[in-house]
Short mmCIF file of C-alpha atoms and ligand atoms in Angstrom, two decimals:
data_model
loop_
_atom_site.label_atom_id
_atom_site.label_comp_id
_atom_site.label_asym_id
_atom_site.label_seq_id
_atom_site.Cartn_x
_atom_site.Cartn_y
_atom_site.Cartn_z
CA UNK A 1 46.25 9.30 6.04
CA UNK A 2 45.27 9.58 2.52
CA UNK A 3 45.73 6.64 0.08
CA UNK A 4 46.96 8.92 -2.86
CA UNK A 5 49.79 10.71 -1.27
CA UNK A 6 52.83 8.84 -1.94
CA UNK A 7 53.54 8.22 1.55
CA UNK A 8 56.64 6.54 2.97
CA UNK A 9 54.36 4.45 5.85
CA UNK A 10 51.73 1.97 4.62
CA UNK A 11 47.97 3.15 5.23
CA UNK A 12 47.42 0.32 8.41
CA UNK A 13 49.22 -2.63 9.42
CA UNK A 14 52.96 -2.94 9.79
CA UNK A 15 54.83 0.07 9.10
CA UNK A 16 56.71 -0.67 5.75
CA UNK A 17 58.58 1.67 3.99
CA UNK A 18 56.95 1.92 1.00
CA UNK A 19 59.94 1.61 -1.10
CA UNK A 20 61.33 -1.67 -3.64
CA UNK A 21 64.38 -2.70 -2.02
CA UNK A 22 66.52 -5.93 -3.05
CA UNK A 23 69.32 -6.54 -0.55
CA UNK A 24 69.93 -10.17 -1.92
CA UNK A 25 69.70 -12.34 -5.06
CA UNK A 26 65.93 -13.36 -5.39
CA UNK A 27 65.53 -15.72 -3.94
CA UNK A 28 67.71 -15.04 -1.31
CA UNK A 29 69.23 -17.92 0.99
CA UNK A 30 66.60 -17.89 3.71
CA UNK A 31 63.72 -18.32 0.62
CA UNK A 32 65.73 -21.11 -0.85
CA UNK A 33 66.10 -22.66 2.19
CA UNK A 34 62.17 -22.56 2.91
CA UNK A 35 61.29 -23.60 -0.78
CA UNK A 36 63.30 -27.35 -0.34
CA UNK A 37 61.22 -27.72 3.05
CA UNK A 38 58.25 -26.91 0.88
CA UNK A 39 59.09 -29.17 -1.48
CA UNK A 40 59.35 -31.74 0.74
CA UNK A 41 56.63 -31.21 2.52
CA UNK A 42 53.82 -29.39 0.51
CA UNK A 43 52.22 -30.95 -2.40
CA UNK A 44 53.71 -30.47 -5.71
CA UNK A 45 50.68 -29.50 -6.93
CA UNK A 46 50.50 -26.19 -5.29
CA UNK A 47 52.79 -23.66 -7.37
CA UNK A 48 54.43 -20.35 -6.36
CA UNK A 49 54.30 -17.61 -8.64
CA UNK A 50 57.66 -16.35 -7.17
CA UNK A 51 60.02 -18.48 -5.25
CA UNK A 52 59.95 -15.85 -2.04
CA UNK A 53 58.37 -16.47 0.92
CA UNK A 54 57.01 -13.79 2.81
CA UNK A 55 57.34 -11.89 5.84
CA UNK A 56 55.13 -8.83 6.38
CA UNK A 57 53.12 -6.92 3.46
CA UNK A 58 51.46 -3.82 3.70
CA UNK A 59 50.46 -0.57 1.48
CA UNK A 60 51.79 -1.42 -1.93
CA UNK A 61 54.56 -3.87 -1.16
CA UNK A 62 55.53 -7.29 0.36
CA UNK A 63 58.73 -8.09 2.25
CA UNK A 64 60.38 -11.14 2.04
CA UNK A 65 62.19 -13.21 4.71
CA UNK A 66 65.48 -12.03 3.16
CA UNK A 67 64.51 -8.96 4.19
CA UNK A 68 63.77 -7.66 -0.08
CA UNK A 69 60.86 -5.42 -0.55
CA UNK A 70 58.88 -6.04 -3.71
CA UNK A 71 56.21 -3.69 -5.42
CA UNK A 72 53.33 -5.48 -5.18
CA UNK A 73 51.01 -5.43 -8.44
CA UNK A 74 49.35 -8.80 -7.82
CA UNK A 75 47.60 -8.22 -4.07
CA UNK A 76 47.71 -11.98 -3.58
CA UNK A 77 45.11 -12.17 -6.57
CA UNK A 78 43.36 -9.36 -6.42
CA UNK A 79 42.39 -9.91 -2.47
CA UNK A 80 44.41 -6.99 -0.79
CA UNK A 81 42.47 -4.02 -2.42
CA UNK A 82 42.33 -2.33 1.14
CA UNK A 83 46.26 -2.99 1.30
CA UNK A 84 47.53 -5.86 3.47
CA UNK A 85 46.49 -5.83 7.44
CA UNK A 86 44.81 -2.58 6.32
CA UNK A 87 43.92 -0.65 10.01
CA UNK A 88 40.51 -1.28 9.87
CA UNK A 89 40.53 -4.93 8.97
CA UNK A 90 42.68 -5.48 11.76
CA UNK A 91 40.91 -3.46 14.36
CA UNK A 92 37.72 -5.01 13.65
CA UNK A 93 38.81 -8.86 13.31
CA UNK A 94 41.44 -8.32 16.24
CA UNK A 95 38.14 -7.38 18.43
CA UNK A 96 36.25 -9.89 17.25
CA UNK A 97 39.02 -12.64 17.82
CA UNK A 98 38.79 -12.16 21.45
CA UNK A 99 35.35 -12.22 21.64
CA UNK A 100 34.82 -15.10 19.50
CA UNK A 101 36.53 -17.51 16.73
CA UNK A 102 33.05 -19.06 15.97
CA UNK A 103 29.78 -20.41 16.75
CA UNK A 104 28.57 -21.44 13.47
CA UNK A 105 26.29 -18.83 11.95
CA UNK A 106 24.01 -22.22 11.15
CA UNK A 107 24.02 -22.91 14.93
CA UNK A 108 23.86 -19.88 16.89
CA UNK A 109 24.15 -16.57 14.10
CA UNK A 110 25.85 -13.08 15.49
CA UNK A 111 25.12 -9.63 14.29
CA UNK A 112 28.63 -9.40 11.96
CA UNK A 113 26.90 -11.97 9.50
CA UNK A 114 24.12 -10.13 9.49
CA UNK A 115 25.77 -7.14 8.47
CA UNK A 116 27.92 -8.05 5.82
CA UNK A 117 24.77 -9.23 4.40
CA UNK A 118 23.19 -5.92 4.69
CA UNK A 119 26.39 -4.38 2.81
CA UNK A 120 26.10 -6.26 0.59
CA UNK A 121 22.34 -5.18 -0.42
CA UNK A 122 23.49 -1.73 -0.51
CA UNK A 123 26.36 -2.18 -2.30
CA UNK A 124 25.49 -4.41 -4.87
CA UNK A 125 23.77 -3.33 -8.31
CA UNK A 126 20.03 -2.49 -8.21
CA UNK A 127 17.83 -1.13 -5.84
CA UNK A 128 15.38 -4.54 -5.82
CA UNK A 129 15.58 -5.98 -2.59
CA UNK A 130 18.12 -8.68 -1.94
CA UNK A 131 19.48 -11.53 0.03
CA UNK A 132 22.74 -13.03 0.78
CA UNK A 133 24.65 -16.32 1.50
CA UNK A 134 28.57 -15.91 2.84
CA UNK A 135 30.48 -18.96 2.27
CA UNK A 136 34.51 -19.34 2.12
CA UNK A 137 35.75 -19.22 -1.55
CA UNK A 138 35.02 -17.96 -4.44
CA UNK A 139 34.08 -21.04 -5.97
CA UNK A 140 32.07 -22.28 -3.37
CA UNK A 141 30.10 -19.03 -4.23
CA UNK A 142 29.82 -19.77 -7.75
CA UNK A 143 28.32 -23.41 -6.65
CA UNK A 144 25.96 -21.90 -4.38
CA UNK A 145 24.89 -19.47 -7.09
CA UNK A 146 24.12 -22.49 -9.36
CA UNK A 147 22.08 -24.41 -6.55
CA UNK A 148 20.10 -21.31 -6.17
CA UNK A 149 19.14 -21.25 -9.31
CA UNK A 150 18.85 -24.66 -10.71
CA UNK A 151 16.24 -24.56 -7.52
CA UNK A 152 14.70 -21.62 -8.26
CA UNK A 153 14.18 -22.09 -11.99
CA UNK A 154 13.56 -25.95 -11.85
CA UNK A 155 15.70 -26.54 -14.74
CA UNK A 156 19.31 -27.88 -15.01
CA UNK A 157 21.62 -26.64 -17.97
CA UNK A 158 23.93 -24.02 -16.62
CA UNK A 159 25.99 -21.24 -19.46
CA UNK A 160 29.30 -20.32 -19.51
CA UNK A 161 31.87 -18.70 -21.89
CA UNK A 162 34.91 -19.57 -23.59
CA UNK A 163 38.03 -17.78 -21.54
CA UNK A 164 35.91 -17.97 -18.11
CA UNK A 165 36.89 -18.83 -14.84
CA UNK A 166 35.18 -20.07 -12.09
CA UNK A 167 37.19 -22.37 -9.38
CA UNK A 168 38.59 -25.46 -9.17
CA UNK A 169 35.91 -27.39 -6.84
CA UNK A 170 33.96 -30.22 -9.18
CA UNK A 171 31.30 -28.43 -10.38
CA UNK A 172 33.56 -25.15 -11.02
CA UNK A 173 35.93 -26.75 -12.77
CA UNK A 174 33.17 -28.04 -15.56
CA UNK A 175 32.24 -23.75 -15.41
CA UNK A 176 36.00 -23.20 -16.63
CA UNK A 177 37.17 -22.95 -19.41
CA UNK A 178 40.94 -23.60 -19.40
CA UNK A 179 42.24 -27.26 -19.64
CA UNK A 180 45.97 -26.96 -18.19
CA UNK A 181 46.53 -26.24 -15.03
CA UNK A 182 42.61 -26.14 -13.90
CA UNK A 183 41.18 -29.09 -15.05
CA UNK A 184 43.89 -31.45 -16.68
CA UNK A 185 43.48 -34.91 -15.07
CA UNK A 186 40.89 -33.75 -13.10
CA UNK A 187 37.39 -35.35 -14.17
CA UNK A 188 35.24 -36.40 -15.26
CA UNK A 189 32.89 -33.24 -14.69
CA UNK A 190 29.83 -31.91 -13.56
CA UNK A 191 27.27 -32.35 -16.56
CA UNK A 192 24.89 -29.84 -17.72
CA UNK A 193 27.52 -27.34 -18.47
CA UNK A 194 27.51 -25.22 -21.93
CA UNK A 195 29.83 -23.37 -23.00
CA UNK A 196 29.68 -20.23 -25.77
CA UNK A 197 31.60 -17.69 -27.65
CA UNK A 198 32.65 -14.73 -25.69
CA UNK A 199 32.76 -11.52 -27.32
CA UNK A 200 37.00 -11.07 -27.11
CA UNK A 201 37.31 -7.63 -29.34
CA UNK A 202 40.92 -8.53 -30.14
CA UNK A 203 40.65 -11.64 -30.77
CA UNK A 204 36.97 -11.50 -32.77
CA UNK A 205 37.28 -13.37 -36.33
CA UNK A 206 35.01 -10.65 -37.61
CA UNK A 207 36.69 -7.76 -36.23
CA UNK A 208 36.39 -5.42 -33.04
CA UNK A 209 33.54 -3.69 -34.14
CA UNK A 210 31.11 -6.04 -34.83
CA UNK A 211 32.28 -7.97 -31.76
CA UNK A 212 29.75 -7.27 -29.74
CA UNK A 213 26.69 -7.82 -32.16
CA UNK A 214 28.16 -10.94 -33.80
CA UNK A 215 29.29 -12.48 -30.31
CA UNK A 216 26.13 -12.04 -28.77
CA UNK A 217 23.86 -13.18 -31.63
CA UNK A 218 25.65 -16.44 -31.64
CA UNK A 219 25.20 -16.65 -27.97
CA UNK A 220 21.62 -16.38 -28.35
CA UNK A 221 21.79 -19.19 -31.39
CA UNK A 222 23.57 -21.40 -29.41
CA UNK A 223 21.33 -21.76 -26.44
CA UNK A 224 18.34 -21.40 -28.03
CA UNK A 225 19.46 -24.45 -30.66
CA UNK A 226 21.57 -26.92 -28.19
CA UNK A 227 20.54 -26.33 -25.01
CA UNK A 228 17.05 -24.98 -25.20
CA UNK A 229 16.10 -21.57 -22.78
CA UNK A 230 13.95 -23.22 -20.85
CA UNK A 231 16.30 -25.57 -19.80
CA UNK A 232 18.60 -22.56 -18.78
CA UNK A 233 18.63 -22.52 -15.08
CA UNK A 234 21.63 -19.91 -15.57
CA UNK A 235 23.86 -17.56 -17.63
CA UNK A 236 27.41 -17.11 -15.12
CA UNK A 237 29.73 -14.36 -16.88
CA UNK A 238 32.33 -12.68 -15.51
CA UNK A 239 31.83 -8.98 -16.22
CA UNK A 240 36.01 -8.78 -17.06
CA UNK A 241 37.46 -11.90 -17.26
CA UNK A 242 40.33 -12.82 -14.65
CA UNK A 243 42.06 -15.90 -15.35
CA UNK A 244 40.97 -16.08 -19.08
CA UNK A 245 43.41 -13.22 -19.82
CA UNK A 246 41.70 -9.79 -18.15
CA UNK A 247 39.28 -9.80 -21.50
CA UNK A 248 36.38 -6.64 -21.26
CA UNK A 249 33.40 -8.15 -23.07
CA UNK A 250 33.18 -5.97 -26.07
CA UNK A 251 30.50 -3.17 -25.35
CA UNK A 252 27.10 -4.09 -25.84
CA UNK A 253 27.52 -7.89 -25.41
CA UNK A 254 26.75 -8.08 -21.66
CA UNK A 255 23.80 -5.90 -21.83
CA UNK A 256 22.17 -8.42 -24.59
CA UNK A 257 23.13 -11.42 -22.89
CA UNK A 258 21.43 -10.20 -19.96
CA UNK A 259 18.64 -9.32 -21.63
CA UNK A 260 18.10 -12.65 -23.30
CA UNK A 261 18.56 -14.04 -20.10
CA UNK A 262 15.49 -12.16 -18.84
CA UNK A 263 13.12 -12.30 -21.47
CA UNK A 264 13.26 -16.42 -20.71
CA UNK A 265 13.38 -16.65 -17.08
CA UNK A 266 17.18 -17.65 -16.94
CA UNK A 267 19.00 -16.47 -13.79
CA UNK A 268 21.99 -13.98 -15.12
CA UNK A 269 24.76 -14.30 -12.24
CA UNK A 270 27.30 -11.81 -12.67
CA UNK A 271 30.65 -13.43 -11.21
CA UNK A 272 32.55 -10.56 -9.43
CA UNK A 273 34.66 -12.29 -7.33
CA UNK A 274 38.09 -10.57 -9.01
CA UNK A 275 36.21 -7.49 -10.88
CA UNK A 276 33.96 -6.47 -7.63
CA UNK A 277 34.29 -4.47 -5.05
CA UNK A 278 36.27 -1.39 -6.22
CA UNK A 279 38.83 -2.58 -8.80
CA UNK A 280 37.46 -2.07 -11.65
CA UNK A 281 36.68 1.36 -10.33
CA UNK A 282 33.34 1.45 -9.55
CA UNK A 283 32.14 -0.51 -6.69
CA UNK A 284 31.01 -3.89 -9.18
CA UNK A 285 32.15 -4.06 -12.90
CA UNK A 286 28.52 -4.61 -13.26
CA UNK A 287 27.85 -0.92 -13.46
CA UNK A 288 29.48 0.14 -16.07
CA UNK A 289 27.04 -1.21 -18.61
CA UNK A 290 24.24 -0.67 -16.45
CA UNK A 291 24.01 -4.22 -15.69
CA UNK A 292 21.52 -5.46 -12.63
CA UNK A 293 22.29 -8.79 -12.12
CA UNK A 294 20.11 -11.12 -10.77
CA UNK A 295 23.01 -12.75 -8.48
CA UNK A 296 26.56 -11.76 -7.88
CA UNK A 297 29.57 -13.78 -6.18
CA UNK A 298 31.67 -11.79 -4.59
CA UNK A 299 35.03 -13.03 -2.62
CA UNK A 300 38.52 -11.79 -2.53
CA UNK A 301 38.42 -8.28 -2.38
CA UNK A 302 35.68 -8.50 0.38
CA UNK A 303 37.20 -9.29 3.86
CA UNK A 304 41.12 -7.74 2.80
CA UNK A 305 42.74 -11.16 2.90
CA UNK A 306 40.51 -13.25 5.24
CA UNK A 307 38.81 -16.31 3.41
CA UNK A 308 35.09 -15.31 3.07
CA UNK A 309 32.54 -15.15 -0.30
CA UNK A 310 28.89 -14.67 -0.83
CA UNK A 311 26.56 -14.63 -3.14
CA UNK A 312 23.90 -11.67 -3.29
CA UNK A 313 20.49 -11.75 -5.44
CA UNK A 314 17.24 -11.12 -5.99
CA UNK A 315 15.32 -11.90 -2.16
CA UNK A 316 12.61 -14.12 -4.49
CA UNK A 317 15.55 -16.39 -5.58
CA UNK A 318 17.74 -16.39 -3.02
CA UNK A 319 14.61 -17.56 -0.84
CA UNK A 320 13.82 -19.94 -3.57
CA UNK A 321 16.01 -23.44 -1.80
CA UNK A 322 14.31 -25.24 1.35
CA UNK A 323 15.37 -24.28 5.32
CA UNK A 324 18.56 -26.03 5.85
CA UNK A 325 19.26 -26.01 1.98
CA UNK A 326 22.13 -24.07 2.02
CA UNK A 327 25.65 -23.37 4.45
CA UNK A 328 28.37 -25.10 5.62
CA UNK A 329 30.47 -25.36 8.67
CA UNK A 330 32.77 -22.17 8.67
CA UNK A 331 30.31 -20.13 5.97
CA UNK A 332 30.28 -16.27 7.17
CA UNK A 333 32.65 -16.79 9.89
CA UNK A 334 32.85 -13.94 12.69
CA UNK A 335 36.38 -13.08 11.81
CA UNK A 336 36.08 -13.02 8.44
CA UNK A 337 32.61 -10.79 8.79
CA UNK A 338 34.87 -8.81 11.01
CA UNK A 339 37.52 -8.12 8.56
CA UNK A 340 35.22 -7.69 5.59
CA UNK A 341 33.20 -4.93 7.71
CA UNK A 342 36.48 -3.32 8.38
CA UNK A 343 37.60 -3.83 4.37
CA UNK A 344 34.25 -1.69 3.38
CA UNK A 345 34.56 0.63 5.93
CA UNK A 346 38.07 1.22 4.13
CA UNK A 347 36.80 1.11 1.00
CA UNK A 348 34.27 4.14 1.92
CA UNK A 349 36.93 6.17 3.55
CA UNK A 350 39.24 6.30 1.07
CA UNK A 351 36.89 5.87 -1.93
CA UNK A 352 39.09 3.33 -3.25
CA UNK A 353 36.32 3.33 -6.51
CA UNK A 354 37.95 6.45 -7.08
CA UNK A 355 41.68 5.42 -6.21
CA UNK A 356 40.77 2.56 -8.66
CA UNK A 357 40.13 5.10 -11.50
CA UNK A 358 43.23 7.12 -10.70
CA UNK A 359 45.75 3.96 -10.89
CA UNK A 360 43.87 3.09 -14.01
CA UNK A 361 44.80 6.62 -15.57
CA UNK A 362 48.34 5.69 -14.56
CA UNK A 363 48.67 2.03 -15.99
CA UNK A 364 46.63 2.50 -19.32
CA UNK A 365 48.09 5.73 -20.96
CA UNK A 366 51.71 4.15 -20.08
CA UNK A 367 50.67 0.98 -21.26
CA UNK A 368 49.72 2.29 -24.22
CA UNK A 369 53.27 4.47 -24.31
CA UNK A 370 54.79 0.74 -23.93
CA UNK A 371 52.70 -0.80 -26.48
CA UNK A 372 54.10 1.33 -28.99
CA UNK A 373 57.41 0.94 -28.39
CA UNK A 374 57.53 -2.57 -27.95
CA UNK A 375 55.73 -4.78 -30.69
CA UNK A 376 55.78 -7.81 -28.56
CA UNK A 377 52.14 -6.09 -26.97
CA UNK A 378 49.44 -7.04 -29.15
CA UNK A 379 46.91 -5.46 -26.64
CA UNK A 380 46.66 -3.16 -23.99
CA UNK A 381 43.07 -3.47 -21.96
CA UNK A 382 40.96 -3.05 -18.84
CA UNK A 383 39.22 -0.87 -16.20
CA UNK A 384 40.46 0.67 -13.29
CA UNK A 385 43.17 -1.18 -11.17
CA UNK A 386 42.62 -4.38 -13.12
CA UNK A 387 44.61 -3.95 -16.26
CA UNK A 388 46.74 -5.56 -18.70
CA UNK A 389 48.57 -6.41 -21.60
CA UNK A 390 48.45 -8.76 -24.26
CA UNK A 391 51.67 -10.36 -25.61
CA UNK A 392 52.01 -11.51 -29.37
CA UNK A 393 54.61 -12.49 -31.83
CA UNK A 394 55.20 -9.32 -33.12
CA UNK A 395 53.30 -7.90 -36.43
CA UNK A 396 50.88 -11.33 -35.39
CA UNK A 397 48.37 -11.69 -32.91
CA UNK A 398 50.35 -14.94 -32.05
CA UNK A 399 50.25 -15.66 -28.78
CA UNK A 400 53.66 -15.54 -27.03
CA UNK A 401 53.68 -17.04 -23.65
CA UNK A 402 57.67 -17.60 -23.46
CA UNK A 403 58.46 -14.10 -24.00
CA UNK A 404 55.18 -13.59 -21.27
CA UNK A 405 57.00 -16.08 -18.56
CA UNK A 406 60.59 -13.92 -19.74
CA UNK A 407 58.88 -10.39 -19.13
CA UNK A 408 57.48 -11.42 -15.54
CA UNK A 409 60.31 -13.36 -14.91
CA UNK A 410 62.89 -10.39 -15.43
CA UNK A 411 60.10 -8.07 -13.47
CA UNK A 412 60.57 -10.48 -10.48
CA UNK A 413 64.29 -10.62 -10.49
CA UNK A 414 63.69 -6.63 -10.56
CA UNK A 415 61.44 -6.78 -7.39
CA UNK A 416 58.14 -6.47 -8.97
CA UNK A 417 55.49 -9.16 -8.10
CA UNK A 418 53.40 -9.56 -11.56
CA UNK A 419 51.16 -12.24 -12.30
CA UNK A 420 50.55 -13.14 -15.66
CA UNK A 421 47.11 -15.19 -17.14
CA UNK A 422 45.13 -15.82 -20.23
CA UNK A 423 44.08 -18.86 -21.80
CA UNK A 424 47.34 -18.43 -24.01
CA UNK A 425 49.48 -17.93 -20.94
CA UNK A 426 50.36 -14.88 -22.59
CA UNK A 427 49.20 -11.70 -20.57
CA UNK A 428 50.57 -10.00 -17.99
CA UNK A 429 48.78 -8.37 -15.86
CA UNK A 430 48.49 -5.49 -13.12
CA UNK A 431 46.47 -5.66 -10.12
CA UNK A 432 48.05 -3.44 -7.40
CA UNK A 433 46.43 -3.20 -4.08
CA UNK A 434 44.40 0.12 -4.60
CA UNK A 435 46.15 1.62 -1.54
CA UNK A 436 49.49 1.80 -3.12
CA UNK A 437 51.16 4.97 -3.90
CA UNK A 438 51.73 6.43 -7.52
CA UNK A 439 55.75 6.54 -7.33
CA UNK A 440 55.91 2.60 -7.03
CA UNK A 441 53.28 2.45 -10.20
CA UNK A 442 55.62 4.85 -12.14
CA UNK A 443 58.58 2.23 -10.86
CA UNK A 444 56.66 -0.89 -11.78
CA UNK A 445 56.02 0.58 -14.97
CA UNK A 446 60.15 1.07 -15.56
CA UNK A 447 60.69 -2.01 -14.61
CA UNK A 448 58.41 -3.80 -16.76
CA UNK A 449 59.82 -1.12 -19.42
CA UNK A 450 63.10 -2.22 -18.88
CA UNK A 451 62.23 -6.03 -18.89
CA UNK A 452 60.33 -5.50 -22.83
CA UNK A 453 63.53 -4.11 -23.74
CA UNK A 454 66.08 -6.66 -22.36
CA UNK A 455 63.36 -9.50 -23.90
N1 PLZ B 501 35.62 -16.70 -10.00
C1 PLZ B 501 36.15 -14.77 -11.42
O1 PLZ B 501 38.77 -15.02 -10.36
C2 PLZ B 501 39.56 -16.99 -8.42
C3 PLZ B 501 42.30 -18.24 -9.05
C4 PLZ B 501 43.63 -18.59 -8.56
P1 PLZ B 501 38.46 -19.03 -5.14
N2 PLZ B 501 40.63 -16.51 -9.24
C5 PLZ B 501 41.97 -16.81 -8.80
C6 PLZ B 501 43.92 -20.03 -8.78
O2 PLZ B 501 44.77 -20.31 -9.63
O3 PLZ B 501 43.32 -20.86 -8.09
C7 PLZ B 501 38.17 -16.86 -8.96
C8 PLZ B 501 37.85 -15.88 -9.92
C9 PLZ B 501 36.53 -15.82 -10.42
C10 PLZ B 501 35.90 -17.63 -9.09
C11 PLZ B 501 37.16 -17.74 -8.53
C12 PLZ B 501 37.42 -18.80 -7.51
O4 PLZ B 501 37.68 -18.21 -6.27
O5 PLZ B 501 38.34 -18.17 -3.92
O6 PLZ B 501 39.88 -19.20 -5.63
O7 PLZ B 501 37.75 -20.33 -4.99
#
């Protein structure tokens, strides 16, 4: 089965037809009747992006318990790049659950852990040779990246940028940037945390073109004046920003960052756990600029829906903490090593890189179409299958989140599951599972066509 064929059965997992199909309001009765049990029993803290629950998912759409079938552009966050219960995933975990559910890779460690490891070597940027760690979440990567090399470096004070994201544990909230919802109430946090100017190219004071220079030159001024490089155990950047509003670093910046980083001994950790592992179109965002990280989180994408993350660096610092340093009860477990086997082994087959690329020649030159007919979009940006668009108060650069919340509002109402982020709450954004075909792109992109218009 080939992933670019529009095809009318999903590529694994249940057979859905791979059509949008509303046969009630949304939500229909049978989500509004599971949304007041999870109000009563769920904490209100945990949101829904759409009031639908879920029944089966697959290719590139999810069905609801009403029996509606929604385009998918979201993939649960940029997890379901293989498509949901992708064939391989479930093959490979399926086998594995009836072997075993886990022994505790820190108590008696199996060959899938071992593995995934190894992938990740290969896979990775650079040819140096490298280690890995597999934990559960993305954050809990992004904390074991910093104890790596706070340990490895000695030092303490730990870089991040304006717009990033990192997690919502303790130590990643302090790494992100965004106040409401992340962090709001939250603290105090971690200490030792710096943040500095991200080179935004539509939103640079100075201008798109001198983005890159000016960003990075302050970058370097900052650290070097209030934090002091050799008290930099790391620089943690997300090669595209996710939840800061799907921002590509203007061109140059990354590369000098990194390079500053190196020329003082500070440990440059490339955060890829939403731009790695094909979405971007290339296997890690990294590689578009060249970049070799020294360590790189990876989650999501990696294991097609089952929790697992890891972080993957340099062997010399990865080796750096003590025996017994580093893990954690359920880290690398054989299910999830299972799954993420079967996710690459997907990823391979179908060269979603490529499939990546192709959705991206889809979204952007439409986009674009869109941008011009609508002034509400200030922007239109990204790589790959991880796109989006910026909305403003037109002939501004005025952020406008309510008309944001309308568009993806009147998109789900439509049948088409769209996320939207930013610091400004104000971009909408388009991460399909890379699996899906290019008739419900084209039909995502009318709907969203039609919601700009109706705004
Ligand atoms: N680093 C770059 O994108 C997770 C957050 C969803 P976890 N992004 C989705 C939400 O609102 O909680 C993310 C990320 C980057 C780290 C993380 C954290 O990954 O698996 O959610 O812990």
């Amino acid at each position: 089965m080939s992933a670019t064929s529009d095809t009318t059965e999903t590529t694994g997992g249940p057979s859905l037809p791979q059509r949008r199909r509303l046969v009630t309001e949304i939500p229909g009765p049978r989500s509004r009747e599971l949304m007041a049990r999870k109000t009563a029993a769920v904490a209100a803290g945990v949101g829904s992006v759409m009031p639908v629950f879920a029944r089966r998912a697959g290719g590139g759409v999810v069905e609801d318990v009403d029996g509606n079938s929604l385009i998918d552009f979201g993939s649960g966050i940029a997890v379901t790049s293989v498509g949901n219960s992708a064939e391989a995933v479930v093959r490979r975990a399926t086998a594995q659950l009836e072997q075993f559910t886990h022994t505790c890779a820190m108590v008696t460690p199996y060959e899938s852990y071992v593995e995934v490891c190894e992938e990740l070597a290969r896979l990775t940027p650079g040819d140096h040779r490298k280690k890995s760690i597999l934990v559960n979440s993305g954050a809990e990567a992004v904390e074991n990246a910093v104890k790596i090399a706070r340990y490895h470096t000695r030092r303490q004070a730990v870089v991040v940028f304006d717009h990033g994201y990192h997690g919502r544990t303790n130590l990643t909230m302090a790494l992100t940037a965004k106040n409401m919802p992340y962090k709001h109430g939250f603290g105090p946090f971690a200490p030792e945390v710096y943040r500095v100017p991200m080179a935004y190219p539509y939103r640079w004071p100075g201008g798109a073109e001198n983005c890159a220079e000016e960003a990075a030159a302050q970058v370097v001024e900052q650290i070097t004046r209030q934090v002091g490089a050799e008290n930099t155990a790391a620089i943690v950047v997300e090669p595209i920003l996710g939840e800061g509003g799907f921002i590509v670093p203007a061109r140059g910046f990354l590369p000098r960052i990194a390079e500053f980083a190196r020329e003082h001994g500070i440990v440059f950790v490339a955060d890829e756990i939403q731009s790695g592992f094909c979405r971007t179109g290339q296997w890690f965002a990294s590689e578009d600029e060249g970049l070799v990280p020294d360590l790189v989180t990876t989650a999501k994408g990696i294991a097609g829906g089952l929790p697992l993350a890891a972080v993957t660096g340099r062997a010399e610092i990865m080796d750096a903490a003590h025996s017994g340093g580093l893990g954690g009860t359920y880290g690398g477990n054989p299910v999830a090593c299972a799954a993420a086997l079967g996710a690459i082994e997907t990823m391979r087959e179908l060269d979603l890189p490529a499939r990546a690329r192709h959705i991206g020649e889809i979204l952007l030159p439409r986009l674009a179409e869109l941008a011009a007919k609508h002034p509400v979009i200030g922007d239109v940006r990204g790589r790959g299958a991880m796109v989006a668009v910026e909305l403003v108060r037109p002939g501004t650069k005025e952020p406008d989140p309510a008309a944001t919340a309308k568009v993806a509002a009147a998109c789900h109402a439509e049948g088409l599951l769209v996320l939207t982020t930013g610091t400004y709450g104000n971009v909408v954004r388009f991460l399909p599972p890379l699996v899906i075909g290019d008739d419900l792109l084209h039909e995502g992109l009318d709907i969203l066509d039609h919601a700009l218009t109706t705004l």
